[in-house]
mmCIF file of C-alpha atoms and ligand atoms in Angstrom:
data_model
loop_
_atom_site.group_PDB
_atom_site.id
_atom_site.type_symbol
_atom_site.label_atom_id
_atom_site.label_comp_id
_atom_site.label_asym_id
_atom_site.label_seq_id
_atom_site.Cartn_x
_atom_site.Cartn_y
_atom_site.Cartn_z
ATOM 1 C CA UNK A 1 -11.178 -66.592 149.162
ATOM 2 C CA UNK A 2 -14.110 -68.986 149.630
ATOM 3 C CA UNK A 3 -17.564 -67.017 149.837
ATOM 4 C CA UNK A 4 -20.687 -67.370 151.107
ATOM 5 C CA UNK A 5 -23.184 -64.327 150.216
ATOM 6 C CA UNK A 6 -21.742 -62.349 147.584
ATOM 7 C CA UNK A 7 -21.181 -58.682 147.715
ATOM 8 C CA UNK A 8 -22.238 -56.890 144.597
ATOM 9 C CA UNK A 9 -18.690 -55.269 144.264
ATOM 10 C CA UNK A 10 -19.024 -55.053 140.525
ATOM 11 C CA UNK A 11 -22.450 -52.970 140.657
ATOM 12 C CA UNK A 12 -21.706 -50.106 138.208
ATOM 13 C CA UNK A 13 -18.965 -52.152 135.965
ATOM 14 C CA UNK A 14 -19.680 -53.111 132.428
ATOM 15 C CA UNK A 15 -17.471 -56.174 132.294
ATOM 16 C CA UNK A 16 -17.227 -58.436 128.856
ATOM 17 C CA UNK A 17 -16.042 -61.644 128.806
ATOM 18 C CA UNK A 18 -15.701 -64.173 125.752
ATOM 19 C CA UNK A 19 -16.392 -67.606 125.580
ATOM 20 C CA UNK A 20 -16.333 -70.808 123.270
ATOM 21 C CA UNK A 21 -13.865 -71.742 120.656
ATOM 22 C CA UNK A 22 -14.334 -69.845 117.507
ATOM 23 C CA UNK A 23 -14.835 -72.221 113.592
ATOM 24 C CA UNK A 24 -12.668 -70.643 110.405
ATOM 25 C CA UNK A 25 -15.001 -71.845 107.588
ATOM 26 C CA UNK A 26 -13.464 -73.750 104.770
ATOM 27 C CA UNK A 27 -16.643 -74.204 102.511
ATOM 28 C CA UNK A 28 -20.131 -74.148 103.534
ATOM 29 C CA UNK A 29 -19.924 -77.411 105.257
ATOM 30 C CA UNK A 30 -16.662 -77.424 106.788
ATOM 31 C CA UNK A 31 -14.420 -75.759 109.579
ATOM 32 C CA UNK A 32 -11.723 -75.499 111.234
ATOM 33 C CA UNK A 33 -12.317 -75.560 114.973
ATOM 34 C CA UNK A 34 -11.446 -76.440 118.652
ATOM 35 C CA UNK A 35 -13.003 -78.276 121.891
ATOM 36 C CA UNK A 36 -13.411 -75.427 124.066
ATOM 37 C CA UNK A 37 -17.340 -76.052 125.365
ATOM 38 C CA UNK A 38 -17.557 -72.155 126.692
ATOM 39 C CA UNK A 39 -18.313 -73.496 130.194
ATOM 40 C CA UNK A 40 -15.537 -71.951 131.990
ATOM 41 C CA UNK A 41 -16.533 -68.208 130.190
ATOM 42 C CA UNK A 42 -20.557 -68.958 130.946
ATOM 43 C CA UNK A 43 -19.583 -69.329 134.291
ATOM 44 C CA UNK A 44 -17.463 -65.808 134.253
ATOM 45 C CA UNK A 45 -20.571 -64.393 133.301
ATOM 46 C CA UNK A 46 -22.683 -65.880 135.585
ATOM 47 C CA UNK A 47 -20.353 -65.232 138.328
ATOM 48 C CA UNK A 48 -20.110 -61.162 137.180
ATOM 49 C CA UNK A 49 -23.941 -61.047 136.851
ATOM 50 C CA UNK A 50 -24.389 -62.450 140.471
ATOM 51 C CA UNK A 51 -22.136 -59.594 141.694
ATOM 52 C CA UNK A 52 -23.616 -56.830 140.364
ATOM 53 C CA UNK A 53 -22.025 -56.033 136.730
ATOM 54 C CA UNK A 54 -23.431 -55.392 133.483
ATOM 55 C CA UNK A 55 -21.855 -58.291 131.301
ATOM 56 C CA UNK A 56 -21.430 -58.612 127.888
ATOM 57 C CA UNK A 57 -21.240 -62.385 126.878
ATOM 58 C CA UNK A 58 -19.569 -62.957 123.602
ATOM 59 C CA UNK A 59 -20.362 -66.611 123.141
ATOM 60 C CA UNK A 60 -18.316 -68.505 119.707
ATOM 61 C CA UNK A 61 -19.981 -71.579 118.685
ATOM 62 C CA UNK A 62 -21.539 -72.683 122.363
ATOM 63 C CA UNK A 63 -24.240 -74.719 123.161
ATOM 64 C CA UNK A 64 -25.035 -73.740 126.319
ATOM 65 C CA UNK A 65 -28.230 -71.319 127.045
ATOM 66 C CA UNK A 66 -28.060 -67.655 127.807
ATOM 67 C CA UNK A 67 -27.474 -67.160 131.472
ATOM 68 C CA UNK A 68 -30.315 -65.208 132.880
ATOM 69 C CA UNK A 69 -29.156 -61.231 132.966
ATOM 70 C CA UNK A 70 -26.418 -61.220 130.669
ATOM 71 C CA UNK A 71 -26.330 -59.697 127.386
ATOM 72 C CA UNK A 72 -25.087 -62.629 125.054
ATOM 73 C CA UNK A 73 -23.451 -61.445 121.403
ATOM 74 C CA UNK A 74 -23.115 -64.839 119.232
ATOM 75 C CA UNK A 75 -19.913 -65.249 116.682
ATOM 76 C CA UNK A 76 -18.288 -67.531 114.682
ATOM 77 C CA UNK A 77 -15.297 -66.959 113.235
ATOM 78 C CA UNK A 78 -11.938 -65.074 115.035
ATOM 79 C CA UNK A 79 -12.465 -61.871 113.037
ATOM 80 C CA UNK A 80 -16.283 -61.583 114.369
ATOM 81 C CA UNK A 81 -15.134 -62.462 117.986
ATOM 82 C CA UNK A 82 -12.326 -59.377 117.315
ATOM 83 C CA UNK A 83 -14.962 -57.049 116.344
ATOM 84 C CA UNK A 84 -17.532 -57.948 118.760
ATOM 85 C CA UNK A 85 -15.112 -57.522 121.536
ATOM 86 C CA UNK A 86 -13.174 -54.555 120.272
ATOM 87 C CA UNK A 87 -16.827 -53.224 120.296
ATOM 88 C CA UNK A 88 -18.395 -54.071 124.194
ATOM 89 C CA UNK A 89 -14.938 -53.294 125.246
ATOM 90 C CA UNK A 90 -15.048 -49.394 124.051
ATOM 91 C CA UNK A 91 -16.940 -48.772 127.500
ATOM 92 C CA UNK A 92 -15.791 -51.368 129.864
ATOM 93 C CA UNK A 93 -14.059 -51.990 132.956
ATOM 94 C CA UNK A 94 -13.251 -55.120 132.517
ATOM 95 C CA UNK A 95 -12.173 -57.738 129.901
ATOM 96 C CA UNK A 96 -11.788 -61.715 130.296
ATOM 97 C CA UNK A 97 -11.045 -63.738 126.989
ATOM 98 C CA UNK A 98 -11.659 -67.235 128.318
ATOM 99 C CA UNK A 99 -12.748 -68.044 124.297
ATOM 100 C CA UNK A 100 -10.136 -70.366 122.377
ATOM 101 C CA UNK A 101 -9.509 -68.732 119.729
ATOM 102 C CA UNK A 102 -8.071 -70.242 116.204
ATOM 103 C CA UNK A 103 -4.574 -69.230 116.031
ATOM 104 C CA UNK A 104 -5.241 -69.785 112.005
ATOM 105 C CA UNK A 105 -7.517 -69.172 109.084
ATOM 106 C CA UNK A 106 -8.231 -70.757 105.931
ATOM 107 C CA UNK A 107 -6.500 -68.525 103.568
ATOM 108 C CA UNK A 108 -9.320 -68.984 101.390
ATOM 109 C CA UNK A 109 -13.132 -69.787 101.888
ATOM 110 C CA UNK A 110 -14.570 -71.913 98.884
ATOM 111 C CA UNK A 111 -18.717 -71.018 98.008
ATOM 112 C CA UNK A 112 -19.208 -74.266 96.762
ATOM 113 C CA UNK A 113 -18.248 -77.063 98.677
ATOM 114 C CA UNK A 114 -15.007 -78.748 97.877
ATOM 115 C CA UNK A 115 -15.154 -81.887 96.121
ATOM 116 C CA UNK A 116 -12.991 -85.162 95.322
ATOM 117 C CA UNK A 117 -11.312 -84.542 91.687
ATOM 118 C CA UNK A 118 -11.082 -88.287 90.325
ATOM 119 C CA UNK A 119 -8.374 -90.163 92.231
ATOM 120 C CA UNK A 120 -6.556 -87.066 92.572
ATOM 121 C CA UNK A 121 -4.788 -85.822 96.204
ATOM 122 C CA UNK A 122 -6.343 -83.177 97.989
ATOM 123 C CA UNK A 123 -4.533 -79.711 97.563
ATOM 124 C CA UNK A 124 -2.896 -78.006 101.076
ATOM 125 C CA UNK A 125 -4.758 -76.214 102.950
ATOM 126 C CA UNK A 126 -3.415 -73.086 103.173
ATOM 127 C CA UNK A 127 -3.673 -71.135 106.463
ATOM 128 C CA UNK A 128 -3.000 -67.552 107.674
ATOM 129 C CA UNK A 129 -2.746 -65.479 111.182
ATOM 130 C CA UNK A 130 -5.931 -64.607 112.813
ATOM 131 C CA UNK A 131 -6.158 -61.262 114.652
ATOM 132 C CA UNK A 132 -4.371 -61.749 118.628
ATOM 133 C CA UNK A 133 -7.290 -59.548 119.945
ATOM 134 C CA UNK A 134 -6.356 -60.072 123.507
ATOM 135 C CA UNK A 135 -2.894 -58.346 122.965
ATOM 136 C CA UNK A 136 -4.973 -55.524 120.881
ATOM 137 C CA UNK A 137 -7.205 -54.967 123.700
ATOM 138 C CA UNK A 138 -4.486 -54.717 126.291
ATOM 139 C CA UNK A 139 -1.911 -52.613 124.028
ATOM 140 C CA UNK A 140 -5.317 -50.109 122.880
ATOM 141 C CA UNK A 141 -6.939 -50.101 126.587
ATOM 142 C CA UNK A 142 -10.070 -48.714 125.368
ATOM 143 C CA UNK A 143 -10.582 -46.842 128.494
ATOM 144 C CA UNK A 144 -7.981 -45.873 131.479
ATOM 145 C CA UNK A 145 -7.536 -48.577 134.078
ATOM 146 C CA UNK A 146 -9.691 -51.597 132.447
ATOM 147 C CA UNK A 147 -8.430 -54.778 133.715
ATOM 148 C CA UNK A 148 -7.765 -57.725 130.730
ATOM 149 C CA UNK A 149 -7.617 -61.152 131.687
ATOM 150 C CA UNK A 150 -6.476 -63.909 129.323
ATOM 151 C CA UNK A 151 -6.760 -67.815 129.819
ATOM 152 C CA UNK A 152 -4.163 -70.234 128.246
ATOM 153 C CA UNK A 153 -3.666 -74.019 128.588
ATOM 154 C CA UNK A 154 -0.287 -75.057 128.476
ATOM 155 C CA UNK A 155 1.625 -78.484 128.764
ATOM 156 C CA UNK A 156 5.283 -79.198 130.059
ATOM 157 C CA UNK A 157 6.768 -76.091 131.362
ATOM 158 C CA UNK A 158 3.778 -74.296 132.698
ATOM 159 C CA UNK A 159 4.774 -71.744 134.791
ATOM 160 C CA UNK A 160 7.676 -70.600 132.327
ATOM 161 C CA UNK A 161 5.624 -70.533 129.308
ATOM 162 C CA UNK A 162 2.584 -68.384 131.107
ATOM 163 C CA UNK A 163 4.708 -65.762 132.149
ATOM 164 C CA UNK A 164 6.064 -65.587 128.818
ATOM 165 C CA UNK A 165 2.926 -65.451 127.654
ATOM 166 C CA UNK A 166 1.772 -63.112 129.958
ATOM 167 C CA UNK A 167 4.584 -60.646 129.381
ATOM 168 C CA UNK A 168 3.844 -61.011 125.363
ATOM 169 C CA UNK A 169 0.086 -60.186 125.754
ATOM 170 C CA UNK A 170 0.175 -57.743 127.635
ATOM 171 C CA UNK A 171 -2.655 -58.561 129.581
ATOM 172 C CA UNK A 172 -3.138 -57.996 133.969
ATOM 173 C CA UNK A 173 -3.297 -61.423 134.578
ATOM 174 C CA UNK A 174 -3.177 -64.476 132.771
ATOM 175 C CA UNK A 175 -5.074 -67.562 134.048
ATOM 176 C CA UNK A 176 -3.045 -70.898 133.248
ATOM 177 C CA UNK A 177 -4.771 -73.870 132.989
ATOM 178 C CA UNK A 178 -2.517 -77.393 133.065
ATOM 179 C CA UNK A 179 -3.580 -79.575 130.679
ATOM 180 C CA UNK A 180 -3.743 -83.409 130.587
ATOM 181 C CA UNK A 181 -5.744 -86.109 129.228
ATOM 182 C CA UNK A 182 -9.324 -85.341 131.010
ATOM 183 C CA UNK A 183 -8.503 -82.381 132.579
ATOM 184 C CA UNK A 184 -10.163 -78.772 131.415
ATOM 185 C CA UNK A 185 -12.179 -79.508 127.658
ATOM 186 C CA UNK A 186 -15.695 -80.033 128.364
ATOM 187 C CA UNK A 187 -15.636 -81.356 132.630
ATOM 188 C CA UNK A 188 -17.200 -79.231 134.877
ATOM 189 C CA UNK A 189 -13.707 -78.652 136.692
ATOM 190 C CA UNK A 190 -10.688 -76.920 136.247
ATOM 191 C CA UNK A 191 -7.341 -76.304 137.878
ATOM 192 C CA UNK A 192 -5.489 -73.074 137.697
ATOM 193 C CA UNK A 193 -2.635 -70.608 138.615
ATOM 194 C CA UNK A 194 -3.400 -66.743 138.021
ATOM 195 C CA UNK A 195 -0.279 -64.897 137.019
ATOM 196 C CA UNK A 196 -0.092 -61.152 137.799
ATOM 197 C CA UNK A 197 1.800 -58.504 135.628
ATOM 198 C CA UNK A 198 2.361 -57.358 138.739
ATOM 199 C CA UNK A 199 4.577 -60.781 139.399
ATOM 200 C CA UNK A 200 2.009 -62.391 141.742
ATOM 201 C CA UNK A 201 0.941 -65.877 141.411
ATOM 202 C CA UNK A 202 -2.048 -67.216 142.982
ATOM 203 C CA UNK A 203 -2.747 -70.899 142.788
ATOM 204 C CA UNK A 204 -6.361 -72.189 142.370
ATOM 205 C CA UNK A 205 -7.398 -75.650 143.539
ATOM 206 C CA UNK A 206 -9.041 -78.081 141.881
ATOM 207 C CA UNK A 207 -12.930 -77.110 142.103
ATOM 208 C CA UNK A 208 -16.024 -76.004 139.711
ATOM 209 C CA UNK A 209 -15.377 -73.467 137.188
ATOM 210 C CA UNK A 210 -17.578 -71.188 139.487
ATOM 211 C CA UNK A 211 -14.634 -71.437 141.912
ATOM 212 C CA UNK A 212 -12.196 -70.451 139.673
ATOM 213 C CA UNK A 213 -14.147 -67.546 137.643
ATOM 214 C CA UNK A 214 -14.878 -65.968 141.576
ATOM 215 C CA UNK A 215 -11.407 -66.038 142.263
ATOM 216 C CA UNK A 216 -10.554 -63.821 138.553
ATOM 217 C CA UNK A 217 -13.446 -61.251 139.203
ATOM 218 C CA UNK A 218 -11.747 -61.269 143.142
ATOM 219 C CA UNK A 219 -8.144 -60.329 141.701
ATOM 220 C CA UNK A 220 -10.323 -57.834 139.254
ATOM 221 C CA UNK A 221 -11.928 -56.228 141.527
ATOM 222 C CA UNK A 222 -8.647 -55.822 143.255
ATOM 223 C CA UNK A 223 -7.400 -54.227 140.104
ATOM 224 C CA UNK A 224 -10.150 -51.797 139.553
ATOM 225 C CA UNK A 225 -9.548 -48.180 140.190
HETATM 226 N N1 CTP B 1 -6.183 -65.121 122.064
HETATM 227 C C1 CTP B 1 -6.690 -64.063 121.328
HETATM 228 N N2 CTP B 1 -6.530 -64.046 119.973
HETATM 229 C C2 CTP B 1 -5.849 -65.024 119.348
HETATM 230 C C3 CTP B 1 -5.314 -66.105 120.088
HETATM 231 C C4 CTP B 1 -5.491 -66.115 121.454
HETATM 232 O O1 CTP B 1 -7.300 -63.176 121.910
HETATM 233 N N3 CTP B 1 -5.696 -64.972 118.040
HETATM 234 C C5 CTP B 1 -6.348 -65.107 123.527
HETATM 235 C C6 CTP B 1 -7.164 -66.260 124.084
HETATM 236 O O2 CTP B 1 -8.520 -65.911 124.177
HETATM 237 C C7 CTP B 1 -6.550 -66.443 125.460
HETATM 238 C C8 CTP B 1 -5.109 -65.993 125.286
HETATM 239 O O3 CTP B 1 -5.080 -65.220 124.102
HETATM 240 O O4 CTP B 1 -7.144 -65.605 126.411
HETATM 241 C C9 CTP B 1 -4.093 -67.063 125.205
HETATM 242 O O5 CTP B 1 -4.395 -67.933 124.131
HETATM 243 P P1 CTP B 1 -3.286 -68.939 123.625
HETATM 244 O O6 CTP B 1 -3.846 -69.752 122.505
HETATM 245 O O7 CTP B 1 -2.756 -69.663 124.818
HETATM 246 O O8 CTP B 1 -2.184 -67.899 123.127
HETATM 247 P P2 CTP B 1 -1.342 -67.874 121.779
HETATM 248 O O9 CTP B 1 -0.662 -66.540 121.767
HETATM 249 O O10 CTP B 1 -2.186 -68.210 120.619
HETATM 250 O O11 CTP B 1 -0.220 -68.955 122.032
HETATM 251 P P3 CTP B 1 -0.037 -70.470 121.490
HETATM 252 O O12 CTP B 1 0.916 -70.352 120.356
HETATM 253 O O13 CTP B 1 0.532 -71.183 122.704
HETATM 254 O O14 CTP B 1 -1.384 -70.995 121.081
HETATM 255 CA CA1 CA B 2 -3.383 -70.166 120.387
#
């Protein structure tokens, strides 16, 4: 699968991708939040751009510049990231959510920020479900034949637990990153297998996230009617 020039073979796709790690607000000062640094989604849009698509970045809390060519959407929270998406994906051929996205909200968001009451303990924070918007996208398939890609990072029983995951999503492939100490969250590398729904399983060795986001849009492009 290694390239040298690259064919535009997604001239005439609209493809939107998500990136970052979205931040539930708790008061005006404080979140809830992840490590994802975007860089792996940047790079799918980079990658898309280079090939010919249009490309909808949806970027959550990143602090990386717009790539040249790409139409960038900025969130925050899980429910803007939903709506953004559920949006750019209404006419596209393709949809990657490489964004982490918080499994949980603050039930409630305080307008003043919370303060220390005395010697008192701090109440619970109580948390509730965010939207899954990649298993809405993939159950609604805004349009006939679009392609959904999903990332997860598991531990322990990778392979197991991604096509578990895949299965519950609903998605066309599922990108599984294996996480360990220094691996994936904020290095310029990554190491992957792409599941299929279709029950293949292609491995991706260690390399740049350029490397890896190719190899997607090459199993997309597969997919594409
Ligand atoms: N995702 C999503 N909406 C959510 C949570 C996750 O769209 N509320 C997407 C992510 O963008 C990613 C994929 O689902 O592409 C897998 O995310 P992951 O956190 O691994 O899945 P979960 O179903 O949340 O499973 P877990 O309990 O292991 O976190
Ligand atoms: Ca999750």
């Amino acid at each position: 699968l290694a390239r040298g020039v690259q064919e535009p073979d997604l001239r005439g796709r609209h493809v939107v991708v998500s990136a970052g790690g979205t931040r539930e607000p708790l008061d005006p000062v404080r979140f809830l939040g992840n490590r994802s640094s975007g860089k792996q989604g940047y790079a799918l849009a980079r990658t898309a751009a280079a090939r010919g698509a249009r490309v909808t970045l949806i970027a959550a809390n990143t602090q990386l510049p717009d790539p040249a060519g790409v139409d960038v959407v900025q969130v925050g929270t899980a429910v803007q990231l939903r709506e953004a998406v559920l949006k750019a994906a209404a006419d596209a051929d393709a949809v990657v959510m490489a964004a982490a996205v918080a499994d949980f909200r603050p039930s409630a968001y305080a307008t003043g920020k919370i303060k220390k009451k005395d010697d008192k303990e701090p109440e619970p924070i109580v948390l509730v479900r965010n939207p899954d918007i990649l298993a809405e996208v993939s159950a609604e398939r805004a349009r006939a034949g679009q392609v959904i890609v999903g990332f997860a990072a598991e531990t322990d029983d990778v392979l197991a637990n991604g096509r578990a995951k895949l299965t519950r999503k609903g998605c066309d492939l599922l990108v599984i990153n294996e996480v360990g100490e220094r691996k994936t969250f904020g290095s310029e590398e990554n190491e992957a297998v792409v599941l299929g729904a279709d029950g293949s399983e292609n491995p991706v060795p260690h390399g740049p996230k350029e490397a890896l986001a190719d190899i997607v849009w090459d199993l997309v492009v597969d997919r594409l009617d």
